[in-house]
mmCIF file of C-alpha atoms in Angstrom:
data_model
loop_
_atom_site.group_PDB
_atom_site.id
_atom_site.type_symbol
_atom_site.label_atom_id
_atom_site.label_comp_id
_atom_site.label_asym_id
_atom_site.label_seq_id
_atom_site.Cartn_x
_atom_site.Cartn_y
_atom_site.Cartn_z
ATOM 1 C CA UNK A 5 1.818 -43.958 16.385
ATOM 2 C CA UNK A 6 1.203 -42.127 19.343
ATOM 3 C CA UNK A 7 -0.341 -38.245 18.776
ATOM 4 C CA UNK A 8 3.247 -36.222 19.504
ATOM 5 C CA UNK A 9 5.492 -38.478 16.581
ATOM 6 C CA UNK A 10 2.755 -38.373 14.006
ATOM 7 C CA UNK A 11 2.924 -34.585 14.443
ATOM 8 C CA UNK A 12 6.464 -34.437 14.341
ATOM 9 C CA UNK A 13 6.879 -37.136 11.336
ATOM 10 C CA UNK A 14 8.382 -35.971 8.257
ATOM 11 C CA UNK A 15 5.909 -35.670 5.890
ATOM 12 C CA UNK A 16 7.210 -37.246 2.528
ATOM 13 C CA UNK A 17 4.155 -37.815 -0.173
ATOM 14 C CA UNK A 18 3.448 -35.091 -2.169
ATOM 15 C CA UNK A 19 -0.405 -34.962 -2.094
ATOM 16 C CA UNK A 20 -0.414 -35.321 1.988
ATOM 17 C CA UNK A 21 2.231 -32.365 1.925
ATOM 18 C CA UNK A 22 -0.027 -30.193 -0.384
ATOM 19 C CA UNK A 23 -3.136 -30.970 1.996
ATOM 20 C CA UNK A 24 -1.514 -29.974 5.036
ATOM 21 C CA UNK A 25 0.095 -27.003 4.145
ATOM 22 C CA UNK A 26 -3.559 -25.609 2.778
ATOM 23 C CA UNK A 27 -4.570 -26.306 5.628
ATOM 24 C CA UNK A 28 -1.956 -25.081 8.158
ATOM 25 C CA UNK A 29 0.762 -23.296 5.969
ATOM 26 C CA UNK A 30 4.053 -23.758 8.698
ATOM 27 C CA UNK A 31 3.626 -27.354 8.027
ATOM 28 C CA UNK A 32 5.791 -26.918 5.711
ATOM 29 C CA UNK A 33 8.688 -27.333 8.376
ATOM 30 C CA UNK A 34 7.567 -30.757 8.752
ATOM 31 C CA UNK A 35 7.649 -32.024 5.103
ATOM 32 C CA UNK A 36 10.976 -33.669 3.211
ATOM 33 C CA UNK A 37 13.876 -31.658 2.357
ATOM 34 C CA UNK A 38 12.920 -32.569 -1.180
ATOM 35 C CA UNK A 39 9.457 -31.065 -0.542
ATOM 36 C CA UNK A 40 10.392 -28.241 0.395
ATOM 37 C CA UNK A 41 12.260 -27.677 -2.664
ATOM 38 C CA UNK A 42 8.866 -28.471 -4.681
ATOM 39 C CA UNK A 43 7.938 -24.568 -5.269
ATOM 40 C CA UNK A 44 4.039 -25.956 -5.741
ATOM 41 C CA UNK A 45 4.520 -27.215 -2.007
ATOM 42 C CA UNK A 46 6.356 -23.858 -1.095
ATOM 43 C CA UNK A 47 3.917 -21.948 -2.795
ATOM 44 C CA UNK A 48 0.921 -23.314 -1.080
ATOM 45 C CA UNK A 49 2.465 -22.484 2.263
ATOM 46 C CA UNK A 50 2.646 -18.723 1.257
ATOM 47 C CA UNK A 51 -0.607 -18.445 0.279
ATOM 48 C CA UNK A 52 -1.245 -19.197 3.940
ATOM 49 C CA UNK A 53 1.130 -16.738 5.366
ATOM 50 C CA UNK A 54 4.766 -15.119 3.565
ATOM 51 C CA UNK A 55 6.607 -15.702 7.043
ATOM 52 C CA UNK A 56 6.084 -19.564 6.014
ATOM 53 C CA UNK A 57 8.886 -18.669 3.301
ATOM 54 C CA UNK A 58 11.704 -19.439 5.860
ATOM 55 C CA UNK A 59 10.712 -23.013 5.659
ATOM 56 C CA UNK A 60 11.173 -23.027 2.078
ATOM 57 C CA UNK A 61 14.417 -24.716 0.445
ATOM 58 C CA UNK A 62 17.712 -22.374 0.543
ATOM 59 C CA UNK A 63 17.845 -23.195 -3.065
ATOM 60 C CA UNK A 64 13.686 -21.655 -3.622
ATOM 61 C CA UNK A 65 14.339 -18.635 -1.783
ATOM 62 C CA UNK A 66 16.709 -17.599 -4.164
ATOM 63 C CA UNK A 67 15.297 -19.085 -7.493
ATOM 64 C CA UNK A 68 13.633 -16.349 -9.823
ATOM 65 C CA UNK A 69 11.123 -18.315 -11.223
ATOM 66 C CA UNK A 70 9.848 -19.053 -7.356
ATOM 67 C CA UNK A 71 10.293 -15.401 -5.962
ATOM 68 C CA UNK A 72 8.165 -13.973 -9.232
ATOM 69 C CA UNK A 73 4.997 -16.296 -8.588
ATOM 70 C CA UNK A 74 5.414 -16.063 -4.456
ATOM 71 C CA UNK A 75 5.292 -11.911 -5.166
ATOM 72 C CA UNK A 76 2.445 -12.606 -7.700
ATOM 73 C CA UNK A 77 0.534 -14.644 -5.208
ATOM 74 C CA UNK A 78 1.282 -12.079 -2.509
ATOM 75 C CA UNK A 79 3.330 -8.617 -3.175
ATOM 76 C CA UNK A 80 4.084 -8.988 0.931
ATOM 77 C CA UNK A 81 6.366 -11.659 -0.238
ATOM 78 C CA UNK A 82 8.877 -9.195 -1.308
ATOM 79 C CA UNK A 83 9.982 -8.380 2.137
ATOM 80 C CA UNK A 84 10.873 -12.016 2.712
ATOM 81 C CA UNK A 85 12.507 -12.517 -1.226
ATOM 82 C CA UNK A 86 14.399 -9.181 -0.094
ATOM 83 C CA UNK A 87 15.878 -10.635 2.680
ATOM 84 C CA UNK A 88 17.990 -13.289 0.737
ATOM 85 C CA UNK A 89 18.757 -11.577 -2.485
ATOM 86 C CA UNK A 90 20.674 -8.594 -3.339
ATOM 87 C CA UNK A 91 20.342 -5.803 -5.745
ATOM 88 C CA UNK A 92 22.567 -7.877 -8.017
ATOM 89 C CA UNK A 93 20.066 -10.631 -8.429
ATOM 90 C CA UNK A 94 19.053 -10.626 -12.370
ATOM 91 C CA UNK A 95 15.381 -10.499 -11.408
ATOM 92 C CA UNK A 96 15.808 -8.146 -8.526
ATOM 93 C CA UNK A 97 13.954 -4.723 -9.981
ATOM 94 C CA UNK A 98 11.226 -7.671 -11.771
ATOM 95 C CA UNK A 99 10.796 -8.509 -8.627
ATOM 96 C CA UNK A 100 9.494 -5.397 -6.948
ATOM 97 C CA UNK A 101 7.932 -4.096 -10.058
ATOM 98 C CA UNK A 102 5.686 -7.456 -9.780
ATOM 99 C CA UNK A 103 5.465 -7.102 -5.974
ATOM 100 C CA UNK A 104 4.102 -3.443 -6.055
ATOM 101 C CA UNK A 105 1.317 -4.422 -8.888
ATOM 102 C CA UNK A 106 0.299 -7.467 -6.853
ATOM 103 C CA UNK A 107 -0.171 -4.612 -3.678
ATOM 104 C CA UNK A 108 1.425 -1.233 -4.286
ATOM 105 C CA UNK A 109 1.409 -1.637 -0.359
ATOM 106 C CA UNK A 110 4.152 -3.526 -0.807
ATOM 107 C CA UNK A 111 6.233 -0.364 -1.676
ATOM 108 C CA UNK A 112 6.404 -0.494 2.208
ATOM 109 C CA UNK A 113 9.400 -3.239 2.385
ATOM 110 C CA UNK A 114 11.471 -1.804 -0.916
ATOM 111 C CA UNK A 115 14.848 0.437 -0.644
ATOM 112 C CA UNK A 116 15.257 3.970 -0.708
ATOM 113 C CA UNK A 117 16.505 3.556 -3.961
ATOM 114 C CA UNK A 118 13.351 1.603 -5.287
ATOM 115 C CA UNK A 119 11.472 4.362 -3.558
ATOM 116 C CA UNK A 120 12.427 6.881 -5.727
ATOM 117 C CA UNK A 121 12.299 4.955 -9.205
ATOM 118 C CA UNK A 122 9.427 6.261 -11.247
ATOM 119 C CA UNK A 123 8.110 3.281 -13.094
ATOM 120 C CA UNK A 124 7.751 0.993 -9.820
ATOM 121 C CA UNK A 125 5.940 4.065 -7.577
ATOM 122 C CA UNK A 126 3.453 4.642 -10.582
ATOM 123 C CA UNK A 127 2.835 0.969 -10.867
ATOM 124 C CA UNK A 128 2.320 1.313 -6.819
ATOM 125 C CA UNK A 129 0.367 4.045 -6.703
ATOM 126 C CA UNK A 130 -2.213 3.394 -9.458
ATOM 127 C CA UNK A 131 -2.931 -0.281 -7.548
ATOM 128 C CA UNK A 132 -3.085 1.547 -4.427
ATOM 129 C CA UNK A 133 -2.911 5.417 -3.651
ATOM 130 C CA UNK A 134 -2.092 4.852 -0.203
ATOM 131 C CA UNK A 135 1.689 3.866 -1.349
ATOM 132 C CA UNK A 136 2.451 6.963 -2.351
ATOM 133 C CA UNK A 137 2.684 7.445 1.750
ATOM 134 C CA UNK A 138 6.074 5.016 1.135
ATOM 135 C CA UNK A 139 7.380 6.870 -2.063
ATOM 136 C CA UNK A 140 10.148 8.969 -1.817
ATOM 137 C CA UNK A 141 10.105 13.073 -0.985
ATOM 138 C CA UNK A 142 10.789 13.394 -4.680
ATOM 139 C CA UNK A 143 7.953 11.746 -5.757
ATOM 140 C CA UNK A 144 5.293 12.871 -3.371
ATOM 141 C CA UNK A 145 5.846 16.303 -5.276
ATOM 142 C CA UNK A 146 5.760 14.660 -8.576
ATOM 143 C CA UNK A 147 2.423 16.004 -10.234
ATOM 144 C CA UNK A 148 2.148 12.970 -12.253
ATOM 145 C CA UNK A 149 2.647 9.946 -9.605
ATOM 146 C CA UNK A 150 0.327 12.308 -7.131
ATOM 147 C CA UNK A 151 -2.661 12.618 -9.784
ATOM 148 C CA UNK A 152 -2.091 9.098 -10.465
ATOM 149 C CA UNK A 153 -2.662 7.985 -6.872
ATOM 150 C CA UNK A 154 -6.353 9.259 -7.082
ATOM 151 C CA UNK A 155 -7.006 7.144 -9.592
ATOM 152 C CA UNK A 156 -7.190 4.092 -7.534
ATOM 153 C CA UNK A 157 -10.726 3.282 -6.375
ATOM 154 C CA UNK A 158 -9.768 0.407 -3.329
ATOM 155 C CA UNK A 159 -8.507 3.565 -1.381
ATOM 156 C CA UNK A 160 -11.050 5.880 -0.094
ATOM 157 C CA UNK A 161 -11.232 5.481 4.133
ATOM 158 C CA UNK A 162 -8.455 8.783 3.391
ATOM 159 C CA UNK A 163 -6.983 10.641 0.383
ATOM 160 C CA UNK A 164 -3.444 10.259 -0.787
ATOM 161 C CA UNK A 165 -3.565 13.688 -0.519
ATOM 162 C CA UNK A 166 -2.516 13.869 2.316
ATOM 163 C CA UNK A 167 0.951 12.521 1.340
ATOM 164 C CA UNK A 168 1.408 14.748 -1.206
ATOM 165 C CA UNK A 169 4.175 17.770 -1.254
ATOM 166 C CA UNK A 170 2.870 21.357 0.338
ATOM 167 C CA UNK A 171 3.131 22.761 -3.036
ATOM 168 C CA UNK A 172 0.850 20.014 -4.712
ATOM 169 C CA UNK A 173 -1.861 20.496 -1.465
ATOM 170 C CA UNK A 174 -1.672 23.652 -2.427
ATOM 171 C CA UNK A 175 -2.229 23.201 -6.217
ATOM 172 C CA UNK A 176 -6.056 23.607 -7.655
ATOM 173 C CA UNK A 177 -6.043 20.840 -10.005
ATOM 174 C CA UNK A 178 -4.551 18.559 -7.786
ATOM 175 C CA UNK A 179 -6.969 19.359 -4.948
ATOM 176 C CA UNK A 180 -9.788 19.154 -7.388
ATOM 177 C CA UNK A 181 -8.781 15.310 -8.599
ATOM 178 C CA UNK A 182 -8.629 14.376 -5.126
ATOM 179 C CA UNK A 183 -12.003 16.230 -3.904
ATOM 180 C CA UNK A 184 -13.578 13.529 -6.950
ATOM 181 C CA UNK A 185 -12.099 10.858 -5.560
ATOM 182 C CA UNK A 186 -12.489 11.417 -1.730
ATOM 183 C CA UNK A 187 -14.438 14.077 -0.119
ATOM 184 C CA UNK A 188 -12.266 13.545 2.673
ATOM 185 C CA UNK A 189 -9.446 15.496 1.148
ATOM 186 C CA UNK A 190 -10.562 18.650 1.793
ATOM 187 C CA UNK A 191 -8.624 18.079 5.321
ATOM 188 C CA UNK A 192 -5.395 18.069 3.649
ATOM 189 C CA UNK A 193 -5.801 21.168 1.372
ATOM 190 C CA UNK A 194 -3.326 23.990 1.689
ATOM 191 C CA UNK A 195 -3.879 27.118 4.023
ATOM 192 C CA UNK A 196 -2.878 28.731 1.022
ATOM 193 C CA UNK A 197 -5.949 27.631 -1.173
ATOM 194 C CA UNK A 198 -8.281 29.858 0.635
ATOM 195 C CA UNK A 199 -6.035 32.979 0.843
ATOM 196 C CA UNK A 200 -7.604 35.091 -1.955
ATOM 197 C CA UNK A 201 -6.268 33.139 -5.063
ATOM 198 C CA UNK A 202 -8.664 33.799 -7.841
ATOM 199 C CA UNK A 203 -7.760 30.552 -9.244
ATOM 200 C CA UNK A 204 -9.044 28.371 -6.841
ATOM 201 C CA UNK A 205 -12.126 29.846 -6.531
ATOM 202 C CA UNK A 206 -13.805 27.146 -7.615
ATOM 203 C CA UNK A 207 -12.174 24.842 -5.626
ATOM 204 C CA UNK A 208 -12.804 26.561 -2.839
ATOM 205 C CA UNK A 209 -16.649 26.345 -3.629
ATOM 206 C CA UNK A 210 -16.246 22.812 -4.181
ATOM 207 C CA UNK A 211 -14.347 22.377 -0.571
ATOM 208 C CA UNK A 212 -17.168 24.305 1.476
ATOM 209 C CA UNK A 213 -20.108 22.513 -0.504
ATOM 210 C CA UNK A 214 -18.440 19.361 0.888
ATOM 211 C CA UNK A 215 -17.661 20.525 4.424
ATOM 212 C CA UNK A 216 -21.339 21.624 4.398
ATOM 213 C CA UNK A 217 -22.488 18.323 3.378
ATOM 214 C CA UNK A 218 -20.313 16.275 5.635
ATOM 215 C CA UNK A 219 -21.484 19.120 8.387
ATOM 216 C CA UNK A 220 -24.922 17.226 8.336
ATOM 217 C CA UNK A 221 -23.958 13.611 9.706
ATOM 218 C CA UNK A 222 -20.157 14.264 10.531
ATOM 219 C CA UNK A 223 -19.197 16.361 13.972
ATOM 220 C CA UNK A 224 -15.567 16.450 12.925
ATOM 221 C CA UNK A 225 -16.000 18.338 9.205
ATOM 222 C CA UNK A 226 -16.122 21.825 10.802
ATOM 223 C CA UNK A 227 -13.109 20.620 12.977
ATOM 224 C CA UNK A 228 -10.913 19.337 9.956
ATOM 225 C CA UNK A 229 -11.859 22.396 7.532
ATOM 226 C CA UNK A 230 -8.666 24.835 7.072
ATOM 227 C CA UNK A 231 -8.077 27.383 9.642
ATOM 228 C CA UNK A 232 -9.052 30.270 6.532
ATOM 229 C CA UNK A 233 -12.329 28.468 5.804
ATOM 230 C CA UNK A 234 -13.127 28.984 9.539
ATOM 231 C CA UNK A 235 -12.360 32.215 9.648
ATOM 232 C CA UNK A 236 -15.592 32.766 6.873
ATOM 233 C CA UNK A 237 -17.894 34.240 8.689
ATOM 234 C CA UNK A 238 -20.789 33.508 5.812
ATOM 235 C CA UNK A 239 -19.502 29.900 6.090
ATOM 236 C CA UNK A 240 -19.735 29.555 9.411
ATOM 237 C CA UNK A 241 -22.890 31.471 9.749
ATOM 238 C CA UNK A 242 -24.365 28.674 6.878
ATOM 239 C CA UNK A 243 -22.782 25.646 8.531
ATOM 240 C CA UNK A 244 -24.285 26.413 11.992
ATOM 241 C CA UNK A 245 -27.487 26.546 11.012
ATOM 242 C CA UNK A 246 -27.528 23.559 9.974
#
């Protein structure tokens, strides 16, 4: 065989099929019709890259049992798996709940509607607190799903904070939990933390301990502390000396 038809023979043993989609996952254009029915086959292909899903059998990208482990594998999946199925499917909200534990990133590619359900933002949030960027206005101002967001240690280059509702930035005990889990946050605190509430005194202590910290080896703290804190001429005189 000459280089062009082996690449463009059908590929009909199992084992060569699994090998070759490891090892290139689109290859799974190229293998039987009956192959790509074989949701092992399909399956390996994913794991490569979710686009590779269009190559899959009609009859896969519809099946339940196939959509739950591709979303398991990958949450991405679910944008593909969302493509072909409708809200009627029997394992459509399964589905998303699984895709959103697998990544809650994956809160990205579901529908308004999925947005604003409770139980699949919490699941997203509390894998990933950057979803809660993708939840709906409703939620974002929901005490509970907000808190919950901090919780998640693979998400600490930012703060979920700054997602959250005005009122929550603006709310002590929120501001705290997110000061623990990212010093960062203190950029996305309310103005109206620092305007002579009694009550958030002591996060306001917390905030300028960490701007004064982050003073030392970061040129942008000063920049990114509120407007109010600024406005401190104590603070100011302390962080400048530094």
């Amino acid at each position: 065989h000459s280089m062009a038809s082996s690449r463009t023979e059908i590929i009909r043993d199992k084992t060569a099929a699994l090998l070759a989609v490891r090892k290139c996952g689109s290859e799974l254009k190229r293998v039987s019709k009956d192959l790509q029915n074989d949701s092992e086959v399909a399956l390996a292909a994913l794991k490569q890259d979710v686009d590779n899903f269009w190559y899959a059998s009609p009859n896969l990208q519809t099946n339940s049992a196939f959509l739950l482990a591709a979303v398991k594998q990958n949450g991405h999946a679910i944008r593909c798996a969302f493509q072909r199925i409708s809200q009627h499917h029997p394992a459509y909200l399964t589905l998303a709940l699984a895709a959103v534990k697998q990544t809650g990133m994956a809160l990205l590619w579901l529908p308004h509607r999925l947005k604003k359900n409770p139980e699949i933002v919490m699941a997203a949030v509390q894998q990933h607190g950057g979803a809660l960027q993708y939840a709906s206005k409703e939620l974002r101002a929901d005490k509970s799903v907000v808190m919950a967001s901090f919780a998640c240690s693979s998400f600490c280059s930012s703060s979920p904070l700054e997602w959250a509702s005005q009122d929550l930035r603006a709310d002590s005990e929120v501001v705290e939990a997110a000061l623990e889990q990212c010093a960062g946050a203190f950029a996305y605190a309310s103005e109206t933390l620092f305007e002579g509430g009694t009550v958030a005194s002591a996060v306001q202590e917390k905030i300028k301990q960490i701007v004064l910290e982050a003073n030392k080896t970061d040129d942008d703290a000063l920049r990114n502390a509120s407007k109010t804190l600024r406005r401190d001429k104590t603070f100011m005189m302390e962080a400048l000396k530094q």
